[in-house]
Short mmCIF file of C-alpha atoms in Angstrom, two decimals:
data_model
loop_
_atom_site.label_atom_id
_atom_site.label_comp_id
_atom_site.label_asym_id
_atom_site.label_seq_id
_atom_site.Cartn_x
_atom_site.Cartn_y
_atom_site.Cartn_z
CA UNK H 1 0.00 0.00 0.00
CA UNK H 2 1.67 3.37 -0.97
CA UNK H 3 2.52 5.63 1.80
CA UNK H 4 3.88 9.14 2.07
CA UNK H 5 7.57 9.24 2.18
CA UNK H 6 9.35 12.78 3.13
CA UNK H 7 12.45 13.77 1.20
CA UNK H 8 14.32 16.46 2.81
CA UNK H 9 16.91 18.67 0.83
CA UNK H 10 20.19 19.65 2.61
CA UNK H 11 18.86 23.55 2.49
CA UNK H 12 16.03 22.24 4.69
CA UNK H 13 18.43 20.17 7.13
CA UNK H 14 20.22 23.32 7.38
CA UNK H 15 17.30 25.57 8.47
CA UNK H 16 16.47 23.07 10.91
CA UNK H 17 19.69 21.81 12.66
CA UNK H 18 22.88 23.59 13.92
CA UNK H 19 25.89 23.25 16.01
CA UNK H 20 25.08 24.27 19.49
CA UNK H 21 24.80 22.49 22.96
CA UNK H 22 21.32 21.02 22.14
CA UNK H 23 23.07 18.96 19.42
CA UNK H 24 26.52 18.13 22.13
CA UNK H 25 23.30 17.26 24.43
CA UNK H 26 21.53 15.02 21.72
CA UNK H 27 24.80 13.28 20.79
CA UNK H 28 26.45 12.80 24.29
CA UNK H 29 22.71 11.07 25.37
CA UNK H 30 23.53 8.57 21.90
CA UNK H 31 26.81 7.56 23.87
CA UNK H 32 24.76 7.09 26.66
CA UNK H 33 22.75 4.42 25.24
CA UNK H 34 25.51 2.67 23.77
CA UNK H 35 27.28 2.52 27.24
CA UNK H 36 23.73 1.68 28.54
CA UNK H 37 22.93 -1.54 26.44
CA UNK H 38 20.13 -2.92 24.46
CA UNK H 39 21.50 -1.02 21.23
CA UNK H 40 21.87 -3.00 18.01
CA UNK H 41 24.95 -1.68 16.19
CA UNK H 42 26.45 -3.80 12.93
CA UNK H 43 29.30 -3.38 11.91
CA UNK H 44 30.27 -0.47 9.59
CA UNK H 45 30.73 -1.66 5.88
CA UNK H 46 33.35 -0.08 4.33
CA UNK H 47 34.51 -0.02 0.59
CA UNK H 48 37.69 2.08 -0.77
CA UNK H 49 37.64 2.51 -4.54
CA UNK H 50 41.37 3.02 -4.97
CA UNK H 51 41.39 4.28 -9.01
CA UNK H 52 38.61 6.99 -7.37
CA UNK H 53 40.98 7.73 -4.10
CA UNK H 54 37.32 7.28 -2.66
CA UNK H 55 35.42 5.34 -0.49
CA UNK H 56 31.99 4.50 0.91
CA UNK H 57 30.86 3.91 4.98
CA UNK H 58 27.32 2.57 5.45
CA UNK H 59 26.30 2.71 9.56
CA UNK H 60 23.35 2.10 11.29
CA UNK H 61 21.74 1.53 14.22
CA UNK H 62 18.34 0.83 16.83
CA UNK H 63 18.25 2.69 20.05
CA UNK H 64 15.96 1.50 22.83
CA UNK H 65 13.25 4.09 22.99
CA UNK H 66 13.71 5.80 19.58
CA UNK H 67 10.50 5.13 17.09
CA UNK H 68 12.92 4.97 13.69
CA UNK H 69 16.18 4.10 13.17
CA UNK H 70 18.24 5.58 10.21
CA UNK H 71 20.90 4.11 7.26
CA UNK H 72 23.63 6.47 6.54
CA UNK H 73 25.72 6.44 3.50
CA UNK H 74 28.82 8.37 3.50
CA UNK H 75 31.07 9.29 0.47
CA UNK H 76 34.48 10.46 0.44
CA UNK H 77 36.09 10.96 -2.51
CA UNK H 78 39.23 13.15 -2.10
CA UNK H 79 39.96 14.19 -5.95
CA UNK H 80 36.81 16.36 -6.15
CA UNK H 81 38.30 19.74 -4.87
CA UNK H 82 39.91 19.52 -8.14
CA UNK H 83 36.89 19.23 -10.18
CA UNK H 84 35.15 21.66 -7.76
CA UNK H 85 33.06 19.67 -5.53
CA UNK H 86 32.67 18.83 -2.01
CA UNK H 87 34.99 16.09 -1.00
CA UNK H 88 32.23 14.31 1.10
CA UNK H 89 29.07 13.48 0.85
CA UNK H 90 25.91 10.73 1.58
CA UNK H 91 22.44 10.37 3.27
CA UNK H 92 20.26 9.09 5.54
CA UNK H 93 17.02 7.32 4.91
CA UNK H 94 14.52 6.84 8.44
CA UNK H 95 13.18 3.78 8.69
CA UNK H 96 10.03 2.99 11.29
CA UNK H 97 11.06 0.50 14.04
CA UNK H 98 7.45 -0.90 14.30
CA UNK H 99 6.97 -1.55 10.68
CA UNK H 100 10.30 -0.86 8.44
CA UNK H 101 8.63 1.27 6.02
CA UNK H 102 10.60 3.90 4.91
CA UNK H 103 9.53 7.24 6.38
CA UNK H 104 12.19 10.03 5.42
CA UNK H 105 14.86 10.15 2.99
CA UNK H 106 17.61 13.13 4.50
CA UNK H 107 19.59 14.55 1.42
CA UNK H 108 22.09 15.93 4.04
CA UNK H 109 24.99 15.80 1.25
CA UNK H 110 27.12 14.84 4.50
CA UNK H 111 26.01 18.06 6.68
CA UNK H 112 24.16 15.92 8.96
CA UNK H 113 27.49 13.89 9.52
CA UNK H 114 29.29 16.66 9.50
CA UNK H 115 27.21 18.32 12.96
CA UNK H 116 27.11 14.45 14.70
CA UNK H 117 30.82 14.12 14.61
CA UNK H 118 31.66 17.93 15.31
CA UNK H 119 29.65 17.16 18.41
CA UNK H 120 31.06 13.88 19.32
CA UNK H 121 34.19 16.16 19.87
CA UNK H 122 32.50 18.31 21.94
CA UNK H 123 31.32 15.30 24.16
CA UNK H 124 34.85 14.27 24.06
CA UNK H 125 36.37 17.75 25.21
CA UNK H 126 33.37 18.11 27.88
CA UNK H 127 34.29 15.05 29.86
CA UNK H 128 38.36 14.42 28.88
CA UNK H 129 39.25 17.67 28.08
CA UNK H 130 41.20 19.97 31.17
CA UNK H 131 38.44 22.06 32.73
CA UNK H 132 40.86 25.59 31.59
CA UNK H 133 41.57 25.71 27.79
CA UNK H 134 44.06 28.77 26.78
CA UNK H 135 44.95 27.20 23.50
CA UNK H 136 43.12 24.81 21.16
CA UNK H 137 45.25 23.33 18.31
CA UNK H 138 43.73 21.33 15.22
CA UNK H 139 45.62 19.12 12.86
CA UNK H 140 43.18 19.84 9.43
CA UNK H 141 42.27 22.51 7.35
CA UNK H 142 39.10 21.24 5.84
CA UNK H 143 35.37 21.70 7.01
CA UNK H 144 35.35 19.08 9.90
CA UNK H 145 38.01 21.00 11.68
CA UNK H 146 36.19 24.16 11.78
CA UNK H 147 33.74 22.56 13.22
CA UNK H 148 35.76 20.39 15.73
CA UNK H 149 37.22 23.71 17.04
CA UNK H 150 33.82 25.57 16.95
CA UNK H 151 32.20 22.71 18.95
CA UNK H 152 34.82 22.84 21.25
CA UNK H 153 34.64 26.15 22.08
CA UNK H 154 30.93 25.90 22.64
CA UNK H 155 32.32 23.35 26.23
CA UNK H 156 35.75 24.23 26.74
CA UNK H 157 35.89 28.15 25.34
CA UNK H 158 39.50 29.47 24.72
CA UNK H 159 41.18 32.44 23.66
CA UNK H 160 43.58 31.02 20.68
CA UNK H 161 43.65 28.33 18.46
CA UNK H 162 46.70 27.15 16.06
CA UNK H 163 45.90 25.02 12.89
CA UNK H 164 48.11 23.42 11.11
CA UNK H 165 47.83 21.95 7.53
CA UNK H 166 50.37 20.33 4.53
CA UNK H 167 48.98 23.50 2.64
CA UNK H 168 50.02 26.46 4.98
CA UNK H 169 48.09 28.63 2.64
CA UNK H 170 45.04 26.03 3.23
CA UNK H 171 46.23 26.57 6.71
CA UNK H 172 45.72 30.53 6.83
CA UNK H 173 42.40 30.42 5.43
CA UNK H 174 41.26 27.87 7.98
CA UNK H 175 43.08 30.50 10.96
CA UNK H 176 41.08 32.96 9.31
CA UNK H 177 37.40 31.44 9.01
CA UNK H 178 38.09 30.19 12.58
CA UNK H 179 39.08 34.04 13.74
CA UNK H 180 35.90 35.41 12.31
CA UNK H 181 33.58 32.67 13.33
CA UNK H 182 34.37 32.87 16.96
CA UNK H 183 36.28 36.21 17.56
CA UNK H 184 39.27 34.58 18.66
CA UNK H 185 43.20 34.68 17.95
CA UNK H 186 44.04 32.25 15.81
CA UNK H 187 47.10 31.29 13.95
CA UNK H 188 48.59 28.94 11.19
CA UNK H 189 51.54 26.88 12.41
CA UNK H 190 53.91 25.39 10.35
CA UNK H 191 55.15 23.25 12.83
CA UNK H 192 52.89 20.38 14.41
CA UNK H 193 54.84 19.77 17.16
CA UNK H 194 54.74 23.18 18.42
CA UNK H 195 51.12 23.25 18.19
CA UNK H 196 50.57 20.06 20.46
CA UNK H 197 52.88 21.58 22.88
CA UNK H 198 51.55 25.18 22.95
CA UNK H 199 48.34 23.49 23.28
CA UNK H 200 46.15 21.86 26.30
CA UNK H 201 43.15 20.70 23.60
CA UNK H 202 44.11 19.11 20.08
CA UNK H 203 41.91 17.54 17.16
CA UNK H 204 43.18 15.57 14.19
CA UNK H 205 40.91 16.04 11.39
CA UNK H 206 42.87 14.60 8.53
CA UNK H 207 42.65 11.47 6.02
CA UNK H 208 46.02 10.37 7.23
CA UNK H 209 47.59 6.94 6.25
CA UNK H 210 50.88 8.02 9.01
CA UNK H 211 50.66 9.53 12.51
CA UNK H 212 50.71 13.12 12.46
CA UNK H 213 51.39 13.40 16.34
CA UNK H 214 54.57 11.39 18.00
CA UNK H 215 54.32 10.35 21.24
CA UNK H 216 57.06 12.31 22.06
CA UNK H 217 55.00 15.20 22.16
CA UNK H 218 52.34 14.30 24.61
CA UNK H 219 52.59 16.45 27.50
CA UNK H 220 51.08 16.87 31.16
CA UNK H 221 46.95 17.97 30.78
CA UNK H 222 47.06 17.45 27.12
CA UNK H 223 43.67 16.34 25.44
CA UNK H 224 43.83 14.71 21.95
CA UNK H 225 40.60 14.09 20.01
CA UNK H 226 41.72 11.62 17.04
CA UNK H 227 38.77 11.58 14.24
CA UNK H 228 40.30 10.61 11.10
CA UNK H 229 41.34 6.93 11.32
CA UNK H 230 37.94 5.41 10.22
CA UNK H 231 39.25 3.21 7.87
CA UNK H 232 41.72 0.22 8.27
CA UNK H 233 44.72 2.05 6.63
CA UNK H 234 44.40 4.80 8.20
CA UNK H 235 46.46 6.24 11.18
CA UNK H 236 46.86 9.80 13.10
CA UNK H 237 48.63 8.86 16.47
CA UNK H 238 51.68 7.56 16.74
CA UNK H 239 50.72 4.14 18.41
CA UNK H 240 52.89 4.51 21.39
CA UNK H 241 50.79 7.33 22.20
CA UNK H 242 47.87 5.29 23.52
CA UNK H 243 50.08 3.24 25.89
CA UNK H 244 51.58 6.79 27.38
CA UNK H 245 48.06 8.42 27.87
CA UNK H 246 46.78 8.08 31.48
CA UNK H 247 43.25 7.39 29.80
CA UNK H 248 42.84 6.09 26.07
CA UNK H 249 38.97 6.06 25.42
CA UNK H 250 36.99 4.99 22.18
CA UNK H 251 33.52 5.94 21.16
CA UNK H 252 33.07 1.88 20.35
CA UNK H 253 35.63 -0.69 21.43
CA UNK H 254 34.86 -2.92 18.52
CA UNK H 255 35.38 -0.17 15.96
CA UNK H 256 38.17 1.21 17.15
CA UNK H 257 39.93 -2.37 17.21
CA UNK H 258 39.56 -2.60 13.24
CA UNK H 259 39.00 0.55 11.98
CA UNK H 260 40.59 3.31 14.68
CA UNK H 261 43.68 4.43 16.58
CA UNK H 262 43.37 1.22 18.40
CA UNK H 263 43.97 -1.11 15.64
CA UNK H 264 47.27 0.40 14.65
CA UNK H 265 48.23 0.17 18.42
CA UNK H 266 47.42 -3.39 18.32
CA UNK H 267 49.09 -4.02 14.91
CA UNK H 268 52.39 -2.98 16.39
CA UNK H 269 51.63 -4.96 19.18
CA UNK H 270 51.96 -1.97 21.66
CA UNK H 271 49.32 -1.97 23.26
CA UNK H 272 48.80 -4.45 26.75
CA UNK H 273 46.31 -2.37 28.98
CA UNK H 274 43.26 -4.43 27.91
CA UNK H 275 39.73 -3.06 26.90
CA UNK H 276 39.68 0.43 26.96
CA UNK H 277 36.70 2.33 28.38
CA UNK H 278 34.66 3.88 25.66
CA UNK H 279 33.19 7.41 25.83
CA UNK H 280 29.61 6.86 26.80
CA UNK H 281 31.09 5.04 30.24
CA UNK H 282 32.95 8.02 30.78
CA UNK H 283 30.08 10.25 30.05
CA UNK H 284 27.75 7.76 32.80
CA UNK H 285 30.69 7.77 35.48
CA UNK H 286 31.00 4.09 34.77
CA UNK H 287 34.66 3.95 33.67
CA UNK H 288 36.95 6.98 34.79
CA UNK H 289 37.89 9.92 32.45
CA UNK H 290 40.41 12.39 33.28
CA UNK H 291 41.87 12.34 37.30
CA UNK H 292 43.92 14.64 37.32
CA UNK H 293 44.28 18.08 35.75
CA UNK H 294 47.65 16.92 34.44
CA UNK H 295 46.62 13.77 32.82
CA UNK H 296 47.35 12.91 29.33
CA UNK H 297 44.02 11.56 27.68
CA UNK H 298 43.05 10.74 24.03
CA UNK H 299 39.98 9.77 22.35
CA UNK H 300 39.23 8.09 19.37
CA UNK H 301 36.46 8.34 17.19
CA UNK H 302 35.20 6.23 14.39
CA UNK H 303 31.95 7.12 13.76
CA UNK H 304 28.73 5.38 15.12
CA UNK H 305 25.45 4.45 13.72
CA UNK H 306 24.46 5.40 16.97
CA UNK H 307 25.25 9.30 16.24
CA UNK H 308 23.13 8.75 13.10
CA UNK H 309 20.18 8.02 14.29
CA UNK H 310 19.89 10.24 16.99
CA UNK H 311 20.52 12.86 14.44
CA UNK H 312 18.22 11.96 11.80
CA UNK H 313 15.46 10.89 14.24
CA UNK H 314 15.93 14.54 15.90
CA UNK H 315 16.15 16.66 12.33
CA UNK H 316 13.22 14.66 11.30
CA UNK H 317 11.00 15.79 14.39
CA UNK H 318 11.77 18.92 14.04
CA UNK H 319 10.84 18.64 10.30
CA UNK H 320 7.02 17.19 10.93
CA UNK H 321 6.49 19.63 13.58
CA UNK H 322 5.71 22.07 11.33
CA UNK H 323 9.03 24.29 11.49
CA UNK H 324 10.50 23.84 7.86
#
């Protein structure tokens, strides 16, 4: 029997959903449930197209409680500056948890992704993150570190942030946007090891296949948020980082193992401190975070279905309530 299925465009998504603590708020309460139990999370499946320098993530996942439960498809495809278009991209299609019809199809183009994982960062810097901030650092130049430093700010607000890029130009402009958008100091670094060391908070946003932070850098009440090792040949921390940090802490164990910081760690067969506690036990008081103001913590994130339903179940309610 034919039913009524929305379709909402990205211009839409964007009138209805934005980066603030309500989002940090609806994304830290996803972790929640994860550490909580009774969510059904499959693994991600993953496909690199290597003649494209592309590939394709497809996550999902049921939360106790929630009425639908959302499919994401995520593109990246890393040529496409060059031809002019947005290196990543996807969608999310709502399915009904009573019946499995189809009820919404997001045409996010990736912004919904984009907003979930800017705020898993901020969960990350809310509970690991040393309660005073001066400087914020951010390996990255494109879109997902502006927002990993604009999220941040929203929890942990500081006064300067350093980016640092291969493209120092690429590098300026990100300094720049990130100067204007939150009327801070901010400065392009040529030199990443100065940034982690001038810095208490640091995000790697990058598509790295080699660590872009030694662990000869880590430093008393340093916070590192890793985000872009969610792929198996990927990597962004040195692994003898993880053994160093007084707490190492994944959004999903089993993710992280295959796909995250973790599995390069394990690879090299340095790492012997057993499970580590993942995010939404640190968020529930169920695992410890950060002791000690001069602690040393990291956190890696992959990417959960979790995030993405929680997202598109929330811009979806906000969509039949009448306010698009």
């Amino acid at each position: 029997m034919p039913h009524d299925i929305a379709i909402v465009s990205e211009d839409q998504l964007r009138a209805l959903v934005g980066l603030d603590t309500g989002m940090i708020d609806l994304t830290e309460r996803a972790f929640v449930a994860l550490a909580s139990g009774g969510v059904i999370m499959p693994p991600i499946m993953s496909m690199e197209l290597h003649d494209s320098n592309g590939e394709v993530d497809a996550k999902t996942a049921y939360l106790p409680g929630f009425d639908s439960f959302a499919l994401k498809v995520s593109t990246g495809f890393y040529g496409n500056a060059a031809l002019g278009l947005p290196n990543l991209n996807g969608l999310m299609v709502l399915f009904s948890v009573k019946t499995g019809m189809v009820e919404a199809v997001l045409l996010d183009n990736g912004y919904l992704t984009d907003l979930r994982t800017a705020a898993a960062g901020a969960v990350a810097a809310r509970h690991l993150a040393p309660e005073s901030v001066e400087t914020a650092g951010v390996i990255g130049t494109g879109m997902q570190a502006r927002l990993q430093i604009e999220a941040a700010h929203l929890v942990r607000p500081f006064a300067r942030v350093l980016v640092h890029g291969r493209d120092m130009d690429k590098a300026q402009t990100c300094a720049d946007d990130l100067a204007r958008a939150l009327g801070i100091k901010a400065q392009a670094v040529e030199d990443a090891q100065a940034l982690v060391r001038d810095s208490q908070l640091v995000v790697t946003a990058t598509a790295s296949r080699a660590p872009v932070i030694d662990a000869g850098w880590l430093h008393p009440g340093l916070h590192i948020t890793a985000l872009g090792s969610d792929a198996d040949y990927k990597n962004e921390i040195d692994p003898r980082a993880l053994e160093r940090a007084d707490a190492y802490i994944c959004d999903r164990v089993s993710q992280c193992e295959v796909l995250g910081e973790l599995r390069s760690a394990l690879a090299a067969g340095l790492w012997t401190k057993g499970t580590p506690a993942e995010l939404g036990e640190v968020v529930t008081g169920a695992k410890p975070g950060r002791r000690a103001q001069s602690d040393i913590t990291i956190c890696d994130l992959t990417g959960t279905g979790a995030q993405d339903t929680a997202i598109a179940t929330h811009a979806y309610a906000l969509y039949t309530s009448g306010k698009h």
